[in-house]
Coordinates of C-alpha atoms and ligand atoms in Angstrom, one line a residue:
M1 CA 120.0 66.9 45.0
K2 CA 122.8 66.8 47.5
H3 CA 125.5 66.5 44.8
V4 CA 124.3 69.6 42.9
K5 CA 125.1 73.1 44.2
Y6 CA 123.4 75.5 41.8
G7 CA 123.2 76.8 38.3
K8 CA 125.8 79.5 37.6
C9 CA 125.6 82.1 34.8
V10 CA 128.5 81.8 32.5
K11 CA 128.3 85.5 31.8
C12 CA 127.8 87.3 35.1
G13 CA 128.4 84.5 37.7
R14 CA 125.1 84.9 39.4
T15 CA 123.8 81.6 40.9
Y16 CA 120.3 80.0 40.9
S17 CA 118.9 77.2 42.9
A18 CA 118.7 74.1 40.7
V19 CA 114.9 73.8 40.3
P20 CA 113.7 71.4 37.5
D21 CA 112.4 74.2 35.2
L22 CA 115.5 76.3 35.5
T23 CA 116.1 78.5 32.4
T24 CA 118.6 81.3 31.7
C25 CA 120.0 84.1 33.9
A26 CA 118.3 87.4 34.2
C27 CA 121.2 88.9 32.2
G28 CA 120.4 86.5 29.3
G29 CA 123.4 84.3 30.0
I30 CA 123.2 80.5 29.9
L31 CA 123.6 78.7 33.2
D32 CA 126.1 76.0 34.0
I33 CA 125.2 73.3 36.6
V34 CA 127.8 73.2 39.4
Y35 CA 128.4 70.1 41.4
D36 CA 129.7 69.4 44.8
Y37 CA 132.7 67.4 43.7
E38 CA 133.7 66.5 47.2
Y39 CA 130.3 64.8 47.6
V40 CA 130.6 63.1 44.3
R41 CA 134.1 61.8 45.1
A42 CA 132.8 60.4 48.3
H43 CA 130.0 58.6 46.6
L44 CA 131.4 57.4 43.3
T45 CA 134.4 55.3 42.6
K46 CA 135.7 53.6 39.5
E47 CA 135.1 50.2 41.1
K48 CA 131.5 51.1 42.1
L49 CA 130.9 52.2 38.5
A50 CA 132.4 49.1 36.9
A51 CA 130.2 46.9 39.0
R52 CA 127.0 48.7 37.9
P53 CA 124.8 46.7 35.5
E54 CA 123.0 49.8 34.1
R55 CA 124.1 50.1 30.4
S56 CA 122.7 53.6 29.7
M57 CA 123.6 57.2 30.4
W58 CA 121.9 56.8 33.8
R59 CA 124.8 54.8 35.1
Y60 CA 126.5 58.1 35.8
R61 CA 123.8 59.3 38.2
E62 CA 126.1 60.8 40.7
L63 CA 127.3 63.2 38.0
L64 CA 123.8 64.0 36.7
P65 CA 121.5 66.8 37.9
V66 CA 118.6 64.6 38.8
A67 CA 117.0 63.8 42.2
D68 CA 117.6 60.3 43.7
S69 CA 114.0 59.5 43.3
T70 CA 114.0 60.3 39.5
E71 CA 113.5 57.2 37.5
P72 CA 115.7 56.5 34.4
T73 CA 113.8 57.4 31.2
P74 CA 112.3 54.4 29.4
L75 CA 114.3 54.2 26.2
R76 CA 117.9 53.0 26.4
V77 CA 120.0 56.1 25.8
G78 CA 123.7 56.1 25.8
W79 CA 126.3 53.3 26.2
S80 CA 126.9 53.4 22.5
P81 CA 129.9 51.5 21.2
L82 CA 133.4 52.9 21.0
Y83 CA 135.2 51.0 18.2
E84 CA 139.0 51.0 17.8
E85 CA 139.7 51.5 14.1
P86 CA 143.3 50.4 13.3
R87 CA 142.8 50.4 9.5
L88 CA 141.4 53.9 9.4
A89 CA 144.1 55.0 11.8
E90 CA 146.6 53.7 9.3
I91 CA 145.0 55.3 6.3
L92 CA 145.0 58.7 8.2
G93 CA 148.4 58.2 9.7
L94 CA 147.3 58.3 13.3
K95 CA 148.8 56.3 16.2
R96 CA 145.4 55.1 17.4
L97 CA 141.8 56.1 16.4
W98 CA 138.5 55.2 18.0
V99 CA 135.0 55.9 16.6
K100 CA 132.2 56.5 19.1
D101 CA 129.0 55.6 17.2
D102 CA 126.3 57.7 18.8
G103 CA 124.0 57.0 15.8
Q104 CA 123.1 53.9 17.7
N105 CA 121.0 55.7 20.2
P106 CA 117.2 54.9 20.2
T107 CA 116.2 57.7 17.8
A108 CA 119.6 57.5 16.1
S109 CA 121.5 60.6 17.3
L110 CA 123.5 61.9 20.3
K111 CA 120.6 64.3 20.9
D112 CA 118.9 61.4 22.7
R113 CA 121.2 62.1 25.7
A114 CA 119.8 65.7 26.0
S115 CA 116.2 64.7 25.3
A116 CA 116.2 61.9 27.9
M117 CA 117.5 64.5 30.4
A118 CA 114.7 66.9 29.4
V119 CA 112.1 64.2 29.9
A120 CA 113.5 63.4 33.3
K121 CA 113.5 67.0 34.4
A122 CA 110.0 67.7 32.9
R123 CA 108.7 64.8 35.0
E124 CA 110.4 66.3 38.1
A125 CA 108.8 69.6 37.2
G126 CA 105.4 67.9 36.9
A127 CA 105.0 69.0 33.3
S128 CA 103.1 66.9 30.8
V129 CA 104.0 68.9 27.6
I130 CA 107.5 69.5 26.3
A131 CA 108.5 71.7 23.4
C132 CA 111.5 72.6 21.4
S133 CA 112.8 73.9 18.1
S134 CA 115.4 71.9 16.3
T135 CA 117.3 71.4 13.0
G136 CA 115.8 67.9 13.3
N137 CA 117.5 65.5 15.7
A138 CA 116.7 67.3 18.9
A139 CA 113.1 67.2 17.7
S140 CA 113.0 63.5 16.8
S141 CA 114.8 62.5 20.0
L142 CA 112.5 64.6 22.1
A143 CA 109.4 63.2 20.4
G144 CA 110.7 59.6 20.9
N145 CA 111.8 59.9 24.5
A146 CA 108.7 61.9 25.5
A147 CA 106.4 59.4 23.7
A148 CA 108.0 56.5 25.7
A149 CA 107.4 58.4 28.9
G150 CA 103.8 59.3 28.1
L151 CA 104.4 63.0 27.6
S152 CA 103.2 65.0 24.6
T153 CA 105.4 67.3 22.5
Y154 CA 105.2 70.4 20.3
I155 CA 108.0 70.6 17.9
F156 CA 109.2 73.4 15.6
V157 CA 111.5 72.5 12.7
P158 CA 112.8 74.5 9.7
S159 CA 111.1 73.4 6.5
R160 CA 114.4 72.2 5.1
A161 CA 114.6 69.3 7.8
P162 CA 115.2 66.0 6.0
K163 CA 112.2 63.7 5.5
G164 CA 113.7 60.9 7.6
K165 CA 113.7 63.1 10.7
V166 CA 110.2 64.5 10.1
A167 CA 108.9 60.9 9.6
Q168 CA 110.3 60.1 13.0
L169 CA 108.5 63.1 14.5
M170 CA 105.2 62.2 13.0
T171 CA 105.5 58.5 14.0
F172 CA 106.3 59.5 17.6
G173 CA 103.0 61.5 17.6
A174 CA 104.5 65.0 18.0
T175 CA 102.5 68.1 17.0
V176 CA 105.0 69.3 14.3
I177 CA 105.2 72.9 13.1
S178 CA 107.4 73.1 10.0
V179 CA 108.5 76.8 9.9
Q180 CA 109.0 78.3 6.4
G181 CA 112.3 80.0 7.3
S182 CA 115.8 79.6 8.8
Y183 CA 116.6 77.8 12.0
E184 CA 116.9 81.2 13.6
E185 CA 113.3 82.0 12.7
T186 CA 112.1 78.6 13.8
F187 CA 113.8 79.1 17.2
E188 CA 112.1 82.5 17.6
L189 CA 108.6 81.1 17.0
S190 CA 109.1 78.3 19.4
K191 CA 110.3 80.7 22.1
Q192 CA 107.1 82.8 21.7
A193 CA 104.9 79.7 21.8
I194 CA 106.6 78.3 24.9
D195 CA 106.3 81.7 26.7
R196 CA 102.6 81.8 25.7
W197 CA 101.6 78.3 26.8
G198 CA 104.1 77.6 29.5
W199 CA 105.4 74.3 28.1
Y200 CA 108.5 72.6 29.5
N201 CA 111.4 74.0 27.4
R202 CA 113.8 71.7 25.7
N203 CA 115.8 74.3 23.8
A204 CA 119.4 73.5 24.5
A205 CA 120.4 77.2 24.7
I206 CA 117.9 77.9 27.4
N207 CA 117.6 74.7 29.5
P208 CA 121.0 74.2 31.4
Y209 CA 120.3 70.5 32.1
L210 CA 120.6 69.4 28.4
S211 CA 124.3 69.7 28.1
E212 CA 124.5 67.7 31.3
G213 CA 122.8 64.9 29.4
K214 CA 125.1 65.3 26.5
K215 CA 128.2 65.2 28.7
T216 CA 127.5 61.5 29.3
V217 CA 129.1 60.9 25.9
A218 CA 132.4 62.0 27.5
L219 CA 131.9 59.9 30.6
E220 CA 131.3 56.9 28.4
I221 CA 134.3 57.5 26.1
M222 CA 136.6 57.7 29.1
E223 CA 135.2 54.7 30.9
Q224 CA 135.4 52.7 27.6
L225 CA 139.0 53.8 27.3
D226 CA 139.7 52.6 30.8
W227 CA 140.3 56.2 31.8
Q228 CA 143.2 56.7 29.5
T229 CA 142.9 60.1 28.0
P230 CA 143.3 60.4 24.2
D231 CA 145.1 63.4 22.8
Y232 CA 142.1 64.7 20.9
I233 CA 138.3 64.2 20.8
A234 CA 136.7 65.4 17.5
I235 CA 133.1 66.4 17.3
S236 CA 130.8 68.4 15.0
V237 CA 129.5 71.7 16.2
G238 CA 126.3 73.6 15.4
D239 CA 124.7 75.4 18.4
G240 CA 127.6 74.4 20.5
C241 CA 125.8 72.6 23.2
T242 CA 127.3 69.2 22.3
I243 CA 130.9 70.3 22.4
A244 CA 130.2 72.2 25.6
G245 CA 128.6 69.1 27.1
L246 CA 131.6 66.9 26.0
W247 CA 134.0 69.3 27.7
K248 CA 131.9 69.5 30.9
G249 CA 132.0 65.7 31.2
L250 CA 135.7 65.6 30.8
K251 CA 136.2 68.4 33.4
D252 CA 133.9 66.5 35.8
L253 CA 136.0 63.4 35.5
Y254 CA 139.2 65.4 36.0
A255 CA 137.6 67.1 39.1
I256 CA 136.8 63.9 40.8
G257 CA 140.2 62.4 40.0
F258 CA 139.0 59.7 37.4
I259 CA 141.4 61.1 34.7
D260 CA 144.7 62.8 35.2
R261 CA 144.8 64.8 32.1
L262 CA 142.3 66.5 29.7
P263 CA 142.2 65.9 25.9
R264 CA 142.2 68.7 23.4
L265 CA 138.9 69.2 21.6
I266 CA 138.6 69.3 17.8
S267 CA 135.6 71.5 16.8
A268 CA 134.5 70.6 13.3
Q269 CA 132.1 72.9 11.4
A270 CA 130.9 73.1 7.8
A271 CA 132.9 75.6 5.8
G272 CA 129.5 77.0 4.7
C273 CA 128.4 77.7 8.2
C274 CA 131.2 78.1 10.8
P275 CA 130.5 81.1 13.0
L276 CA 132.1 79.6 16.1
N277 CA 135.2 78.3 14.4
R278 CA 135.6 81.6 12.6
S279 CA 135.5 83.4 16.0
I280 CA 138.3 81.2 17.3
E281 CA 140.3 81.7 14.1
T282 CA 140.0 85.5 14.0
G283 CA 139.9 86.1 17.8
E284 CA 136.9 88.3 17.2
D285 CA 133.4 87.9 18.6
W286 CA 131.2 85.5 16.7
R287 CA 129.0 86.9 14.0
P288 CA 126.0 85.2 12.3
M289 CA 126.6 83.3 9.1
E290 CA 124.5 81.9 6.3
E291 CA 123.4 78.3 6.7
N292 CA 125.1 77.0 3.7
T293 CA 125.8 73.3 4.0
L294 CA 124.0 70.0 3.4
A295 CA 125.0 68.9 7.0
D296 CA 121.6 70.1 8.2
S297 CA 122.1 69.3 11.9
I298 CA 124.9 71.8 12.1
A299 CA 123.6 74.4 9.7
V300 CA 123.3 76.9 12.5
G301 CA 124.0 80.5 11.5
V302 CA 123.2 81.9 14.9
P303 CA 124.6 79.5 17.5
R304 CA 122.6 79.4 20.7
N305 CA 125.3 78.1 22.9
A306 CA 128.2 80.2 21.6
D307 CA 129.5 81.2 25.1
K308 CA 129.8 77.7 26.4
A309 CA 131.2 76.3 23.2
L310 CA 133.9 78.9 22.7
M311 CA 134.9 78.5 26.3
A312 CA 135.2 74.7 25.8
I313 CA 137.3 75.0 22.7
R314 CA 139.6 77.7 24.3
E315 CA 139.9 76.0 27.7
S316 CA 140.9 72.7 26.1
D317 CA 143.5 74.4 23.8
G318 CA 141.4 73.0 21.1
L319 CA 141.7 72.9 17.3
V320 CA 139.1 74.2 14.9
V321 CA 138.6 72.8 11.4
N322 CA 136.1 73.7 8.7
V323 CA 135.2 71.2 6.0
S324 CA 133.4 71.5 2.7
D325 CA 130.3 69.5 1.9
E326 CA 132.5 67.4 -0.5
E327 CA 134.9 66.6 2.4
I328 CA 131.9 65.7 4.6
M329 CA 130.5 63.3 2.0
A330 CA 134.0 61.8 1.4
A331 CA 134.3 61.2 5.1
Q332 CA 130.9 59.5 5.1
K333 CA 132.1 57.0 2.5
L334 CA 135.4 56.5 4.2
L335 CA 133.8 55.7 7.5
G336 CA 131.3 53.4 5.8
R337 CA 134.0 51.5 3.9
T338 CA 136.6 51.2 6.6
C339 CA 134.5 51.0 9.8
G340 CA 131.0 49.9 8.7
V341 CA 129.7 53.0 10.4
F342 CA 127.1 55.0 8.5
G343 CA 126.8 58.6 9.8
E344 CA 124.6 61.4 8.6
P345 CA 126.5 64.4 7.1
A346 CA 126.7 66.3 10.4
G347 CA 127.4 63.0 12.1
V348 CA 130.6 62.5 10.2
T349 CA 131.8 66.1 10.1
G350 CA 134.1 65.4 13.1
A351 CA 135.7 62.6 11.2
A352 CA 136.0 64.8 8.1
G353 CA 137.8 67.3 10.3
V354 CA 140.2 64.7 11.6
K355 CA 141.0 63.6 8.1
K356 CA 141.7 67.1 7.0
L357 CA 143.9 67.8 10.0
C358 CA 145.8 64.6 9.3
E359 CA 146.3 65.6 5.7
A360 CA 147.5 69.0 6.7
G361 CA 150.0 67.4 9.1
V362 CA 148.5 69.2 12.2
I363 CA 147.9 65.9 13.9
G364 CA 149.6 62.6 13.0
E365 CA 151.4 59.5 14.0
D366 CA 152.1 60.6 17.6
N367 CA 148.4 61.2 18.3
T368 CA 145.5 59.2 19.6
V369 CA 142.1 60.5 18.6
V370 CA 138.5 59.7 19.3
S371 CA 136.0 60.8 16.7
V372 CA 132.4 61.0 17.7
V373 CA 129.7 60.1 15.0
T374 CA 126.8 62.1 16.3
G375 CA 123.9 60.9 14.0
N376 CA 122.9 57.9 11.9
G377 CA 123.2 58.0 8.1
L378 CA 119.7 56.6 7.6
K379 CA 118.4 60.0 8.8
D380 CA 119.3 61.5 5.5
V381 CA 119.5 58.9 2.7
A382 CA 119.0 61.3 -0.1
N383 CA 122.5 62.9 0.3
A384 CA 124.1 59.5 0.7
I385 CA 122.6 58.1 -2.5
K386 CA 123.6 61.3 -4.3
S387 CA 127.2 60.9 -3.2
C388 CA 127.6 57.1 -3.6
G389 CA 126.0 56.7 -7.1
E390 CA 123.8 53.9 -8.4
P391 CA 124.1 50.2 -7.9
I392 CA 124.4 47.7 -10.8
S393 CA 120.9 47.3 -12.2
I394 CA 120.2 44.2 -14.3
P395 CA 117.6 41.5 -14.8
S396 CA 118.0 38.1 -13.1
D397 CA 120.4 36.8 -15.8
M398 CA 123.9 35.4 -15.3
D399 CA 125.2 36.6 -18.6
R400 CA 124.1 40.1 -17.8
L401 CA 125.9 39.9 -14.5
L402 CA 129.1 38.7 -16.2
A403 CA 128.8 41.5 -18.7
A404 CA 128.2 44.1 -16.0
F405 CA 131.2 42.9 -14.0
A406 CA 133.4 42.9 -17.2
E407 CA 132.2 46.4 -18.0
R408 CA 133.2 47.7 -14.5
R409 CA 136.4 45.6 -14.4
I410 CA 135.2 43.7 -11.3
T411 CA 137.1 40.5 -11.1
V412 CA 135.7 37.7 -8.9
D413 CA 137.4 34.4 -8.1
Ligands
PLP1 C1 122.8 68.7 17.0 C2 123.8 67.9 16.3 C3 125.2 68.3 16.3 C4 125.7 69.5 16.9 O1 125.3 69.8 18.2 P1 125.1 71.3 18.7 O2 124.8 71.2 20.1 O3 124.1 71.9 17.9 O4 126.5 71.9 18.5 C5 126.0 67.5 15.6 N1 125.6 66.4 14.9 C6 124.4 66.0 14.9 C7 124.0 64.8 14.2 C8 123.4 66.7 15.6 O5 122.1 66.3 15.5
ZN2 ZN1 124.0 86.3 34.2

């Protein structure tokens, strides 16, 4: 990989050759993949990119840590739509607002970007089995992307994972271990099993290539905005790998001269589980928190990527915002009604954060904002049904329909 220099520990600075099964530093720190930006600049131009037919995350090959000979993974991951939302912008009082719907990935979450990368690297490593622990989406995306590539998977999920996500896992043929305990305990068991059996490790806190996959969301946003930097990009945060990847992609583009300024990040967490945001707010080291939110994908009491995430928020001069479950569910409805985008609770937490910051007057009519929806609402229908109530239920009878409309003051003409 001529365009990749090495993996560099974010804690102690030690560097490691970028082998396919690279994990963490001897000091325990997570590695960051460092590129030769001179080389990338010489081989990638905006024009070259614009002419490229590939409509997936693999269109950004020069900025991805894969060998030239590595094939794109089979499922179409990435190139999700970026919708401008003028009506929602007006409701919130923003100058311009875009929604990036990453729920449209093949297994319906942004995690597909990391899992496709894991599958590509596992193939480079010659592995035939991949494993991970996950709050749900990393698992279902790994299972799907691996199945398409003919690899088998062992997946550890906490027993609270929503049924939709577990159904995906079982359908994709994963061996699923539902751990009766927290995400923390789930992660620990997966770690022991991976050590014992030597499976390829798709845990985002350990495998430094995964945030390189996730960063493609930033590359796409900027290309879709014709390289015009928005003031803010909002995203939900659990382990912190996603926001770190987002920031990495933006810094890559800045380093190769594709954008001339960097946006500020908005880190949105659930009020019931916000160890990273709390650390930014208090200026103290992060401490574990209970996992007290219905946004299961970001219910992460012990964030595995705290170092990279906190660095991303700080470096970008970012904002942090914590939202209650009620605010999350209100944002789910608002996005559904004004944009036709249905996100799972963790998927719309970024948008809930944007709404809250607008209402508090922290951001407003001078600002342009991109809000990333990180997962599809069909993943967790139980909470959506609870929050939206019941439909009109009547027999096939016009009189009953008229009566029902009258009762609910619905006027039709
Ligand atoms: C995993 C996930 C996140 C958060 O990503 P982290 O890397 O854990 O911070 C947000 N939303 C959804 C839908 C997710 O699946
Ligand atoms: Zn180190």
